[in-house]
Coordinates of N, CA and C in Angstrom, one line a residue:
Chain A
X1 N -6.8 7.7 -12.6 CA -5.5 8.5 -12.3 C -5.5 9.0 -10.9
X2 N -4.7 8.6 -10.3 CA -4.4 9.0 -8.3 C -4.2 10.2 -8.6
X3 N -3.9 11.1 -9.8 CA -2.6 12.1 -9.1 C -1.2 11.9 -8.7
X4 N -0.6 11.0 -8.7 CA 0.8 10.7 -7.9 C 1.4 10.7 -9.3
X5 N 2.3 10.9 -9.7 CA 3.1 10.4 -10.7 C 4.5 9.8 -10.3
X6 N 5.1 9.4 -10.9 CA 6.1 8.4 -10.9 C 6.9 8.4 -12.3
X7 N 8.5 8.4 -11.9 CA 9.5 8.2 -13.3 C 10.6 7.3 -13.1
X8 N 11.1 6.4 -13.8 CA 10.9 6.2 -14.7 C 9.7 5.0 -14.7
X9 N 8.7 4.7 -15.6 CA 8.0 3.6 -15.3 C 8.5 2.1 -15.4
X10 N 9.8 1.6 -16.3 CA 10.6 1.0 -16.2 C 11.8 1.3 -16.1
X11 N 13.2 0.7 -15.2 CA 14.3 0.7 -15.6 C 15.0 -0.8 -15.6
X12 N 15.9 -0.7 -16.2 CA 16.9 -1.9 -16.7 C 17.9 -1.7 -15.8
X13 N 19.0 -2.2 -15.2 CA 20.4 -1.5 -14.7 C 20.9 -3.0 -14.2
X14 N 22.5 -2.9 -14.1 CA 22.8 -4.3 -13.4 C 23.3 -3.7 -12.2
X15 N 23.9 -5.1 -11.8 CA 24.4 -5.4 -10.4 C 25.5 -4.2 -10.2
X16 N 25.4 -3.5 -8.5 CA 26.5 -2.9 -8.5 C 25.9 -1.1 -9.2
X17 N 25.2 -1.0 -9.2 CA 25.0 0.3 -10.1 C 24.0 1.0 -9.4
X18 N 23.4 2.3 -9.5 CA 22.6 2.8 -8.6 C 21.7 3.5 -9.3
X19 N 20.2 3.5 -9.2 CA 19.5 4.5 -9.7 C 18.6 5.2 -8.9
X20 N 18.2 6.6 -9.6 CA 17.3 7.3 -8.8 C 15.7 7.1 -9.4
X21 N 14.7 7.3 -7.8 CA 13.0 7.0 -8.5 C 12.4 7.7 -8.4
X22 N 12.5 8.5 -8.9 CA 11.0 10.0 -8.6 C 9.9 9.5 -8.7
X23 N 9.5 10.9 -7.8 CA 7.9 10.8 -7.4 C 7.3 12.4 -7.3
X24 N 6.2 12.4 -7.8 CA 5.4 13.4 -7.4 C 3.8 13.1 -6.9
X25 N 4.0 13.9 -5.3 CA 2.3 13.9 -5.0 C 1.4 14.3 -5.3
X26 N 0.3 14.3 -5.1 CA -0.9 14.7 -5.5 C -0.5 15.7 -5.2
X27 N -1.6 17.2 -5.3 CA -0.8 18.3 -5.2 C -2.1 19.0 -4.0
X28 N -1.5 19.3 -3.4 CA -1.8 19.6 -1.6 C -1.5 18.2 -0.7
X29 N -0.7 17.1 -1.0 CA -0.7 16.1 0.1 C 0.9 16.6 0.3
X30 N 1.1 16.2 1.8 CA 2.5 16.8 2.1 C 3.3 15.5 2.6
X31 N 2.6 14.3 2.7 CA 3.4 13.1 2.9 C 3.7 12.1 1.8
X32 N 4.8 11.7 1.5 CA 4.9 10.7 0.9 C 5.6 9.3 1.5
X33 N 5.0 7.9 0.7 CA 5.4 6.7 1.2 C 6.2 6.3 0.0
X34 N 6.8 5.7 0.8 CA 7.4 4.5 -0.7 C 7.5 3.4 -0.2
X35 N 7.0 2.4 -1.0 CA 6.8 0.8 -0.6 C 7.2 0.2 -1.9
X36 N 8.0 -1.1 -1.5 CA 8.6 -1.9 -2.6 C 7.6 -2.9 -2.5
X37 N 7.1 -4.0 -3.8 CA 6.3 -4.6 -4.2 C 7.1 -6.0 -4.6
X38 N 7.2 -6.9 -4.1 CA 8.2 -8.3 -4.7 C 7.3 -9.6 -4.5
X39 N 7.3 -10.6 -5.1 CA 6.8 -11.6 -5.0 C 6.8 -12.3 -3.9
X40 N 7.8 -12.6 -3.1 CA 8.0 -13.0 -2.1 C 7.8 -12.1 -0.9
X41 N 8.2 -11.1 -0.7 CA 7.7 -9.9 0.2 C 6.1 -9.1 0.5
X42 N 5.6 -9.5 -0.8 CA 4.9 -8.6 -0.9 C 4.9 -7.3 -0.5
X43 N 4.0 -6.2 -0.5 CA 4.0 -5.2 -0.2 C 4.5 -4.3 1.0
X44 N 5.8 -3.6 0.8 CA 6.8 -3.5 2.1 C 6.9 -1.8 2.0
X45 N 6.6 -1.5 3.4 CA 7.0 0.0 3.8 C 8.3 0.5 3.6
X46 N 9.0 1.2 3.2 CA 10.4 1.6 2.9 C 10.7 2.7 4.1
X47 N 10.0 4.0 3.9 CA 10.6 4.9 4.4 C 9.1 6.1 3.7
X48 N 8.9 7.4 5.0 CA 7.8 8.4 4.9 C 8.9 9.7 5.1
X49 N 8.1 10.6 4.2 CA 8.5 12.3 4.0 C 7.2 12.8 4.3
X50 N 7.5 13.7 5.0 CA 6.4 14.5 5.3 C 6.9 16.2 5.4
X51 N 6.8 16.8 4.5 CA 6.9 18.6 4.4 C 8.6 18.7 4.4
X52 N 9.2 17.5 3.8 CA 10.6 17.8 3.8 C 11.5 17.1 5.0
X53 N 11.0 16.5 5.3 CA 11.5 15.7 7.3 C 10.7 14.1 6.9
X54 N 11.8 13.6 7.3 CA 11.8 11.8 7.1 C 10.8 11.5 8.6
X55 N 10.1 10.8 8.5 CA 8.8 10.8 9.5 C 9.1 9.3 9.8
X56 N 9.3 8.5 9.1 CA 9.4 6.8 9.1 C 10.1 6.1 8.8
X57 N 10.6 5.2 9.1 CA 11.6 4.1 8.3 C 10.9 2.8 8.6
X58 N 10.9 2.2 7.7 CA 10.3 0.8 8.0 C 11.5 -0.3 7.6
X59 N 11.6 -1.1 6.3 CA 12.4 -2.5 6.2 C 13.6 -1.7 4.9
X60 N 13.6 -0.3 5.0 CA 14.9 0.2 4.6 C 16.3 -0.4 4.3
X61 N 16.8 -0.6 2.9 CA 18.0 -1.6 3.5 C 18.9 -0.1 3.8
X62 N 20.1 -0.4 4.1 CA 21.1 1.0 4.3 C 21.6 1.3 3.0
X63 N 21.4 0.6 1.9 CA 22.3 1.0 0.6 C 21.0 2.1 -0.4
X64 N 19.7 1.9 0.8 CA 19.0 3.1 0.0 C 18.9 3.9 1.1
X65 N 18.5 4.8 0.0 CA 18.1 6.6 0.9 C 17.2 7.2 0.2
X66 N 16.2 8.3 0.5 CA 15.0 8.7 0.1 C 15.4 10.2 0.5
X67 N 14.9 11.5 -0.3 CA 14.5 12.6 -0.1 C 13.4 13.4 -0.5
X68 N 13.1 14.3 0.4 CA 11.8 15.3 -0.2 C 12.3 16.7 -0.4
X69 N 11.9 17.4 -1.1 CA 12.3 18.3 -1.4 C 11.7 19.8 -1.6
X70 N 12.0 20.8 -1.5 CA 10.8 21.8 -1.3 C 9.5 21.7 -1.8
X71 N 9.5 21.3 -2.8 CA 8.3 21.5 -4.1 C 7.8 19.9 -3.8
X72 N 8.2 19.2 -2.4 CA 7.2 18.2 -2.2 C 7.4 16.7 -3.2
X73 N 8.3 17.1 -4.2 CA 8.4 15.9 -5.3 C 9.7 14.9 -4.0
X74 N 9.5 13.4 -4.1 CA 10.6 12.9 -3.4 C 11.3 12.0 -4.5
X75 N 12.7 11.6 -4.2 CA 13.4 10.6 -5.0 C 13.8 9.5 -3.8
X76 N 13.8 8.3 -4.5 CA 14.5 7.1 -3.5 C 15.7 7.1 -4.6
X77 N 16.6 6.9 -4.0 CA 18.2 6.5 -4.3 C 18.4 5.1 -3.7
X78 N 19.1 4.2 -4.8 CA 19.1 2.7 -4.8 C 21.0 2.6 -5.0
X79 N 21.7 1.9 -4.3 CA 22.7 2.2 -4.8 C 23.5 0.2 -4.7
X80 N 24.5 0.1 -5.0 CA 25.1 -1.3 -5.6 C 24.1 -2.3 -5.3
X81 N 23.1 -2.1 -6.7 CA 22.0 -2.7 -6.4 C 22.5 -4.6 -6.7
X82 N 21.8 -5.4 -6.4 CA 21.4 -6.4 -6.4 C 20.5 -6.9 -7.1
X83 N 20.2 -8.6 -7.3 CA 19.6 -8.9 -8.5 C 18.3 -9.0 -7.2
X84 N 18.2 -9.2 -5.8 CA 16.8 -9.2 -4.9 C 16.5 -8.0 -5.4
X85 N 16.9 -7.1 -5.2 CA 16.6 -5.1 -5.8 C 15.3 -5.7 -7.0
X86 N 15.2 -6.3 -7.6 CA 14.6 -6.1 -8.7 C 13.0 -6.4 -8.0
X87 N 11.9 -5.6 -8.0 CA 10.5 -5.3 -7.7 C 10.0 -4.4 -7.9
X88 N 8.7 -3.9 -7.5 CA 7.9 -3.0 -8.3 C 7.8 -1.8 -6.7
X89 N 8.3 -0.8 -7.3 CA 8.5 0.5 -6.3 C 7.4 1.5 -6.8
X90 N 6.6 1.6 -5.3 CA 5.4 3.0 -5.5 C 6.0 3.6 -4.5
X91 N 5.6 4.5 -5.2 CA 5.2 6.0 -3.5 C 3.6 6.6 -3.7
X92 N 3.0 6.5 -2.7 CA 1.9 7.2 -2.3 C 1.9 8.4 -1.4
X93 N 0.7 9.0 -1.8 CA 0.7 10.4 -1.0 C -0.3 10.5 -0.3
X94 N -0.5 10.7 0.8 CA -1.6 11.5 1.9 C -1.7 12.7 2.1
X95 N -2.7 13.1 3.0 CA -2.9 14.4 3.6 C -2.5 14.5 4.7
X96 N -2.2 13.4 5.5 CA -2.3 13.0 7.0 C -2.6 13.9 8.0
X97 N -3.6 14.8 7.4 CA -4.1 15.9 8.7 C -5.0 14.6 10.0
X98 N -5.2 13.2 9.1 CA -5.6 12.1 10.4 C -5.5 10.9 10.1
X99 N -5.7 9.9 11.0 CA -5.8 8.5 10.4 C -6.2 8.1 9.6
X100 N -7.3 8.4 9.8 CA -8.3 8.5 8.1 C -8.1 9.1 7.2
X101 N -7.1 8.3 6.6 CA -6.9 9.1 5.5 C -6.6 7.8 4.2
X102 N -6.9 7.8 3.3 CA -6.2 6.9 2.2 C -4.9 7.4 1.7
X103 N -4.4 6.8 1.0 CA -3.3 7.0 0.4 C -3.2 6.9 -1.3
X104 N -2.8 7.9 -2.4 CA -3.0 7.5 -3.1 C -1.7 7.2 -3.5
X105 N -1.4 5.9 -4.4 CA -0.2 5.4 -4.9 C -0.1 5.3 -6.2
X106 N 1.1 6.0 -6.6 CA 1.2 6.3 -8.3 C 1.3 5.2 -9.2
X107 N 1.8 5.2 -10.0 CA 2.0 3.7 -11.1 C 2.7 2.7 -11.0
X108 N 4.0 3.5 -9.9 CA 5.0 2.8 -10.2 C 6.3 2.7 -10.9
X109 N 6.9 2.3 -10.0 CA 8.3 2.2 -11.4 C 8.9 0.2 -10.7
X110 N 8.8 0.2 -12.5 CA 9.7 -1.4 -12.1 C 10.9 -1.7 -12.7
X111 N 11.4 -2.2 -11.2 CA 13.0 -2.2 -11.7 C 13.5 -3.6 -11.8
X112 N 14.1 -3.6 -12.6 CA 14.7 -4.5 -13.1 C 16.7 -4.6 -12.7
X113 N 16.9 -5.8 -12.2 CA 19.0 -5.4 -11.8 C 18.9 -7.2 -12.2
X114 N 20.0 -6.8 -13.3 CA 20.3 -8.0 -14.9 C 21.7 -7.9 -13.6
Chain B
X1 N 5.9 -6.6 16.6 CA 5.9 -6.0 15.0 C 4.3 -6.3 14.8
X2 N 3.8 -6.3 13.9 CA 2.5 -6.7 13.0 C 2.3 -7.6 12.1
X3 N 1.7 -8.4 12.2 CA 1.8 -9.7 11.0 C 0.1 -9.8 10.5
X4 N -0.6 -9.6 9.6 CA -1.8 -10.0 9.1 C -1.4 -11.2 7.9
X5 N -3.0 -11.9 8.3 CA -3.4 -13.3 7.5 C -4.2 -13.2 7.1
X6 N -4.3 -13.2 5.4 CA -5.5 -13.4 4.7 C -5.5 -14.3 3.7
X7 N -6.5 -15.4 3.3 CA -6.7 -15.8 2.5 C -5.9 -15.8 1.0
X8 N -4.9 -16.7 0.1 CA -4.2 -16.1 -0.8 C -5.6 -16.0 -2.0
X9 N -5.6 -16.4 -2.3 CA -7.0 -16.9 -3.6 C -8.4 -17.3 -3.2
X10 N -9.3 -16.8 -3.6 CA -10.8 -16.9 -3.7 C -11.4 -16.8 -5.1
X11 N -12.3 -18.1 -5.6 CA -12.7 -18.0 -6.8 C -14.3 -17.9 -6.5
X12 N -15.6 -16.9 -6.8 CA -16.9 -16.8 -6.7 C -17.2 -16.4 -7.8
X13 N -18.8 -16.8 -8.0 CA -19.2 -16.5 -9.5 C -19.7 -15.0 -9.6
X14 N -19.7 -14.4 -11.1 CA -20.5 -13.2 -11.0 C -21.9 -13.1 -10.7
X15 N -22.2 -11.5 -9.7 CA -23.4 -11.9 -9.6 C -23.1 -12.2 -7.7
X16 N -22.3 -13.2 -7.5 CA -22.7 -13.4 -5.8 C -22.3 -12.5 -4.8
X17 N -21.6 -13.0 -3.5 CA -21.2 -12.1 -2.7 C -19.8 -13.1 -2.1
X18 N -18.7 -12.4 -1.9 CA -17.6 -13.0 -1.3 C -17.3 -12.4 -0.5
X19 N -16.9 -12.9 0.8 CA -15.6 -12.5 2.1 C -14.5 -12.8 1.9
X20 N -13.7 -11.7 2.3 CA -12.0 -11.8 2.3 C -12.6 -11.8 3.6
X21 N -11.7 -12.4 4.1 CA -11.3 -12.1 5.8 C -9.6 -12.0 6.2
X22 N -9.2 -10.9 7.2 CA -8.2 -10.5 7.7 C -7.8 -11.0 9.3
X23 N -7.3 -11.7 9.4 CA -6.4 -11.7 11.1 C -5.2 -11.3 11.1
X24 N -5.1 -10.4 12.3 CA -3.9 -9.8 12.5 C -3.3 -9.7 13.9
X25 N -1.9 -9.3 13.8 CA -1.5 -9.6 15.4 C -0.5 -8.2 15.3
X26 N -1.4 -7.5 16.0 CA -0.1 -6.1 16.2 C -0.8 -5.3 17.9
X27 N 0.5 -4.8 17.9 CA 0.4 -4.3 19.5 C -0.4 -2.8 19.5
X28 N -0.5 -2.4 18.5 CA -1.5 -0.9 18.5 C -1.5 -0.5 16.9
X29 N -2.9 -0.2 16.3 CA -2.5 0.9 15.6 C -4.2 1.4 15.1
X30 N -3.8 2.4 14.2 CA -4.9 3.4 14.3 C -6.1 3.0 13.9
X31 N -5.7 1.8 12.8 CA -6.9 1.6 11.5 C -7.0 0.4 10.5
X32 N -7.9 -0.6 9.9 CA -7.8 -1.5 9.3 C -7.9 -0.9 7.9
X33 N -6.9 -0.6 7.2 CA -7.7 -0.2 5.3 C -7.6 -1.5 4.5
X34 N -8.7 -1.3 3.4 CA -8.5 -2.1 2.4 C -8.1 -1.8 1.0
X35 N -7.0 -2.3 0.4 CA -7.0 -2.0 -0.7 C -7.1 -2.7 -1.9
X36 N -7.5 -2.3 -3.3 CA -7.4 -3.4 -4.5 C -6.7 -2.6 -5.8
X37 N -5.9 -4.2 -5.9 CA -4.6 -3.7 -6.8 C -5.0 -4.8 -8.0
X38 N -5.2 -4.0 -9.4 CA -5.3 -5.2 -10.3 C -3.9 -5.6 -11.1
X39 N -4.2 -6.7 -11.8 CA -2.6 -7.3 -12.2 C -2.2 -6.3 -13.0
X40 N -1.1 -5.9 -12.8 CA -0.1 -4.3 -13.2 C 0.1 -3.3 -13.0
X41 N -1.5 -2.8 -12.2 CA -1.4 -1.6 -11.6 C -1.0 -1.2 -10.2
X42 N -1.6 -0.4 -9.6 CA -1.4 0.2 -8.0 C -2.3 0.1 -7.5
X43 N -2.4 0.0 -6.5 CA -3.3 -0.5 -5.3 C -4.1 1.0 -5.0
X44 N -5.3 0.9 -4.9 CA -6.2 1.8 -4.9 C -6.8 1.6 -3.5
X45 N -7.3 2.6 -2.5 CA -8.2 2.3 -1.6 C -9.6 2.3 -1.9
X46 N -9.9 1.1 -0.8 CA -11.6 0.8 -0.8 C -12.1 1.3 0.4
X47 N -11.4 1.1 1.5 CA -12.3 1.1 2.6 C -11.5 1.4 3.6
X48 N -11.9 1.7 5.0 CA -11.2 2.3 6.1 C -12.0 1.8 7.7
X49 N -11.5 1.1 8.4 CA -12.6 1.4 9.7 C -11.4 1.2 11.1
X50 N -11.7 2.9 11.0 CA -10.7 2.9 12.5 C -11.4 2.2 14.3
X51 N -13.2 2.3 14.3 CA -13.8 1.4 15.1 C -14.1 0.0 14.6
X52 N -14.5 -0.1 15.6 CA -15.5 -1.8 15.5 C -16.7 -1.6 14.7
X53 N -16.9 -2.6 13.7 CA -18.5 -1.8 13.0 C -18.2 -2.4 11.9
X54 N -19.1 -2.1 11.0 CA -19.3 -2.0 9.6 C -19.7 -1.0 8.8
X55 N -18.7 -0.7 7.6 CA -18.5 0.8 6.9 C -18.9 0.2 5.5
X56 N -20.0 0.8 5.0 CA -20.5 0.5 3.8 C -20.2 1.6 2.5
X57 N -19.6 0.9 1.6 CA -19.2 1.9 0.7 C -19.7 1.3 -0.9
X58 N -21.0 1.8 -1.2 CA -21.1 1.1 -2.5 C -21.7 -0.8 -1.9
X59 N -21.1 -0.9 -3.2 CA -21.5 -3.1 -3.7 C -20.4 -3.0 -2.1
X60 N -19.1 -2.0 -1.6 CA -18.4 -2.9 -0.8 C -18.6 -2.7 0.6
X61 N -18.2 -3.4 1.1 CA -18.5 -3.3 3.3 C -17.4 -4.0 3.8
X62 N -17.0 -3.2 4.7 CA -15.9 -3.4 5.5 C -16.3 -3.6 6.8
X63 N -15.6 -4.8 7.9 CA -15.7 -4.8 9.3 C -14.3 -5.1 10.0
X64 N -14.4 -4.4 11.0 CA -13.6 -4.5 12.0 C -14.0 -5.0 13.5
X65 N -13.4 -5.9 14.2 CA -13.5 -6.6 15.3 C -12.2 -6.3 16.1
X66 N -12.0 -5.5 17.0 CA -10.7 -5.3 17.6 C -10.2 -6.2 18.7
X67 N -11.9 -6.7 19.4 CA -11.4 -7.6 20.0 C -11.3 -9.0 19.9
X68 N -11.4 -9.2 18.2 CA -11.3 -10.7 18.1 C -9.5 -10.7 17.0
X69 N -9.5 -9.4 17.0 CA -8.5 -9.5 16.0 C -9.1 -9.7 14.6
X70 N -9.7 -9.2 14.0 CA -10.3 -9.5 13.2 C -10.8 -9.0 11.6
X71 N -10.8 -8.6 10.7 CA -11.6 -7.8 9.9 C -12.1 -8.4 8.5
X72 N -12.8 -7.9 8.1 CA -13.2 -8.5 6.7 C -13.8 -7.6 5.2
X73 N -13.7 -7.9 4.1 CA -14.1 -7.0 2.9 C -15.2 -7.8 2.5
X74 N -16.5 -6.9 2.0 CA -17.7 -8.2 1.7 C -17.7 -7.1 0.7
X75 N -17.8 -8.1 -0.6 CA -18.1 -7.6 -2.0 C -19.4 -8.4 -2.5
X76 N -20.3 -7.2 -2.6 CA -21.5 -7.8 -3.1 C -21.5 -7.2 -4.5
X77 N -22.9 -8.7 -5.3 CA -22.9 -8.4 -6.7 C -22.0 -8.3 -7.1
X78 N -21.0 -9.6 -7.2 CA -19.5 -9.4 -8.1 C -19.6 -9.1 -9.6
X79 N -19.0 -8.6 -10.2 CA -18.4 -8.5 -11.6 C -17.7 -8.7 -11.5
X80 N -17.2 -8.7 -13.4 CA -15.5 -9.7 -14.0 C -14.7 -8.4 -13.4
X81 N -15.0 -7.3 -13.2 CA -13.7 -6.4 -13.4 C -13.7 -6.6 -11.8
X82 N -13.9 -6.8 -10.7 CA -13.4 -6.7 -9.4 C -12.4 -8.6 -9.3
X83 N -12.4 -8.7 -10.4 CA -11.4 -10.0 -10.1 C -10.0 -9.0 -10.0
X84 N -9.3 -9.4 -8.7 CA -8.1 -8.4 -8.3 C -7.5 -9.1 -7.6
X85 N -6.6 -8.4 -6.5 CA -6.1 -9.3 -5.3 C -6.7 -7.7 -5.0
X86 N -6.5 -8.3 -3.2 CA -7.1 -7.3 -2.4 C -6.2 -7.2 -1.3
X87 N -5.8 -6.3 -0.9 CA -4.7 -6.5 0.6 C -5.6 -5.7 2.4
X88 N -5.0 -6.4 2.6 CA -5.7 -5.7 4.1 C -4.3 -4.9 4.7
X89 N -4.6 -3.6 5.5 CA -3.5 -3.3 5.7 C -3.5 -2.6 7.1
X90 N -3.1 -2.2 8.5 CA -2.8 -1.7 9.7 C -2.0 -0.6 9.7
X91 N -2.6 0.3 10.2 CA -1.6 1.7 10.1 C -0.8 1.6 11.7
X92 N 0.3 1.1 12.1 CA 0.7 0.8 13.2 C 0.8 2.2 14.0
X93 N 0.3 2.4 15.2 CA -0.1 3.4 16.2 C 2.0 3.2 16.9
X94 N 2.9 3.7 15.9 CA 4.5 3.8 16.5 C 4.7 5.1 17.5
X95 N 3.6 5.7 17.3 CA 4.1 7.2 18.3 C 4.8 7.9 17.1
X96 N 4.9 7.7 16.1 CA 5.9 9.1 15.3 C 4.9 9.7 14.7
X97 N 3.4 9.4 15.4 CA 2.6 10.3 13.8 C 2.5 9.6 12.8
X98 N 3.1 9.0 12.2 CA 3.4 8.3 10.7 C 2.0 7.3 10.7
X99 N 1.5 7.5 9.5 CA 0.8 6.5 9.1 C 0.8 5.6 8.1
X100 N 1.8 4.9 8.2 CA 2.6 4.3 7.4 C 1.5 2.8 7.3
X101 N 1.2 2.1 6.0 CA 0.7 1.0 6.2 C 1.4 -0.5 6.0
X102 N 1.1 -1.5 6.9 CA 1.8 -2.7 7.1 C 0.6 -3.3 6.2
X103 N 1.0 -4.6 5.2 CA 0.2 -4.7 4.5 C 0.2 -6.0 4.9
X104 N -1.2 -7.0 4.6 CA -1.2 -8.4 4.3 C -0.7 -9.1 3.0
X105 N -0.7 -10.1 2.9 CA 0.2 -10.9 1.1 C -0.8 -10.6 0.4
X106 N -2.1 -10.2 0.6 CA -3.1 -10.1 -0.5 C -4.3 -11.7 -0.8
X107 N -4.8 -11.4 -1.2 CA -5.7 -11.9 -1.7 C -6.4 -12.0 -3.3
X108 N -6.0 -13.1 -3.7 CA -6.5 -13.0 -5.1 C -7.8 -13.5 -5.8
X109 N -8.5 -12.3 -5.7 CA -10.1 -13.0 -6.1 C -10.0 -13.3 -7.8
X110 N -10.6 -14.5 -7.8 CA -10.7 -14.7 -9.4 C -12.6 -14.9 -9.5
X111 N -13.3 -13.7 -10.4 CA -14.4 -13.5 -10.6 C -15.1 -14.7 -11.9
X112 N -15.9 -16.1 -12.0 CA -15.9 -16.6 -13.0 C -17.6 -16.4 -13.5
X113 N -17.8 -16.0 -14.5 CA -19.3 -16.5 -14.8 C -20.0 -17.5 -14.7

């Protein structure tokens, strides 16, 4: 168990429809990642929160958006999703007081767009 | 941008020792990690080497070569449970602070008796 948690662990939804992905970090890490997981992609950086302030953007499409929020828990917002949409989304958390740092990444949530 | 190459599939018996190996092409960053993700779960960290060297952690060892572009995970005394995929990953040095990781496609060790 990382510590990270993650909701929902699956979702279903179709085309055109939007869902939200919670996350919670380990508890004293103040950054979070979120990376989408797809077969063809592999493992892809989205977008970093760090103490409430977006720190990164990586291969972000524009129809999502991510927040953090006081209590450090973040949500990604997925909106007229697509049947590509469908892959396996983590968020990991650091300490990033340095480079050296691992990251731990929660379970996951896999989405599914019918 | 960053692009790393590693190996997709490696099959070794239990008991030996295997090299993943990593090549990578990026214009700066902080650190080479390794991680291992088994089928369904989340990728866990193994290893870290922000210099040139070898970082010994356990059965695993990690190297980094900065000026060959280079890095590798050496798993000694395999077992069935380290059959995984394994990803190599670059924390790219962007100037925002962020240590965001660029990942390789992974690597899929298959452990046989």
């Amino acid at each position: 168990d990382s510590g990270v948690t993650q909701t929902p662990k699956h979702l279903i939804t179709a085309t055109g429809q939007r869902v939200t992905l919670r996350c919670s970090p380990r508890s004293g890490d103040l950054s979070v990642y979120w990376y989408q997981q797809s077969l063809d992609q592999g493992l892809q950086f989205l977008i970093q929160y760090y103490n409430g302030e977006e720190r990164a953007k990586g291969n972000i499409l524009e129809r999502f958006s991510a927040q953090q929020f006081p209590d450090l828990h973040s949500e990604l917002n997925l909106s007229s999703l697509e049947l590509g949409d469908s892959a396996l989304y983590f968020c990991a958390s650091s300490h990033d007081y340095t480079s050296y740092n691992e990251q731990f990444f929660g379970p996951g949530t896999r989405l599914t767009v019918l | 941008g960053q692009s790393l190459e590693q190996p997709s599939e490696v099959t070794a018996v239990e008991g030996a020792i295997v090299q993943i190996n990593c090549t990578y092409q990026t214009s700066g960053f902080y650190g080479l990690s390794w991680y291992q993700q088994h089928d369904g779960g989340a990728p866990t960290f193994l290893s870290y080497n922000a210099l040139d060297g070898l970082e010994e952690t356990g059965r695993f060892s990690s190297f980094l070569s900065r000026s060959d572009s280079y890095g590798y995970l050496l798993l000694q005394e395999l077992q069935m449970k380290d059959s995984a995929s394994y990803f190599c990953a670059v924390q790219p040095d962007s100037g925002a602070g962020s240590y965001q990781l660029t990942f390789g496609k992974g690597t899929k060790l298959s452990v046989i008796p």
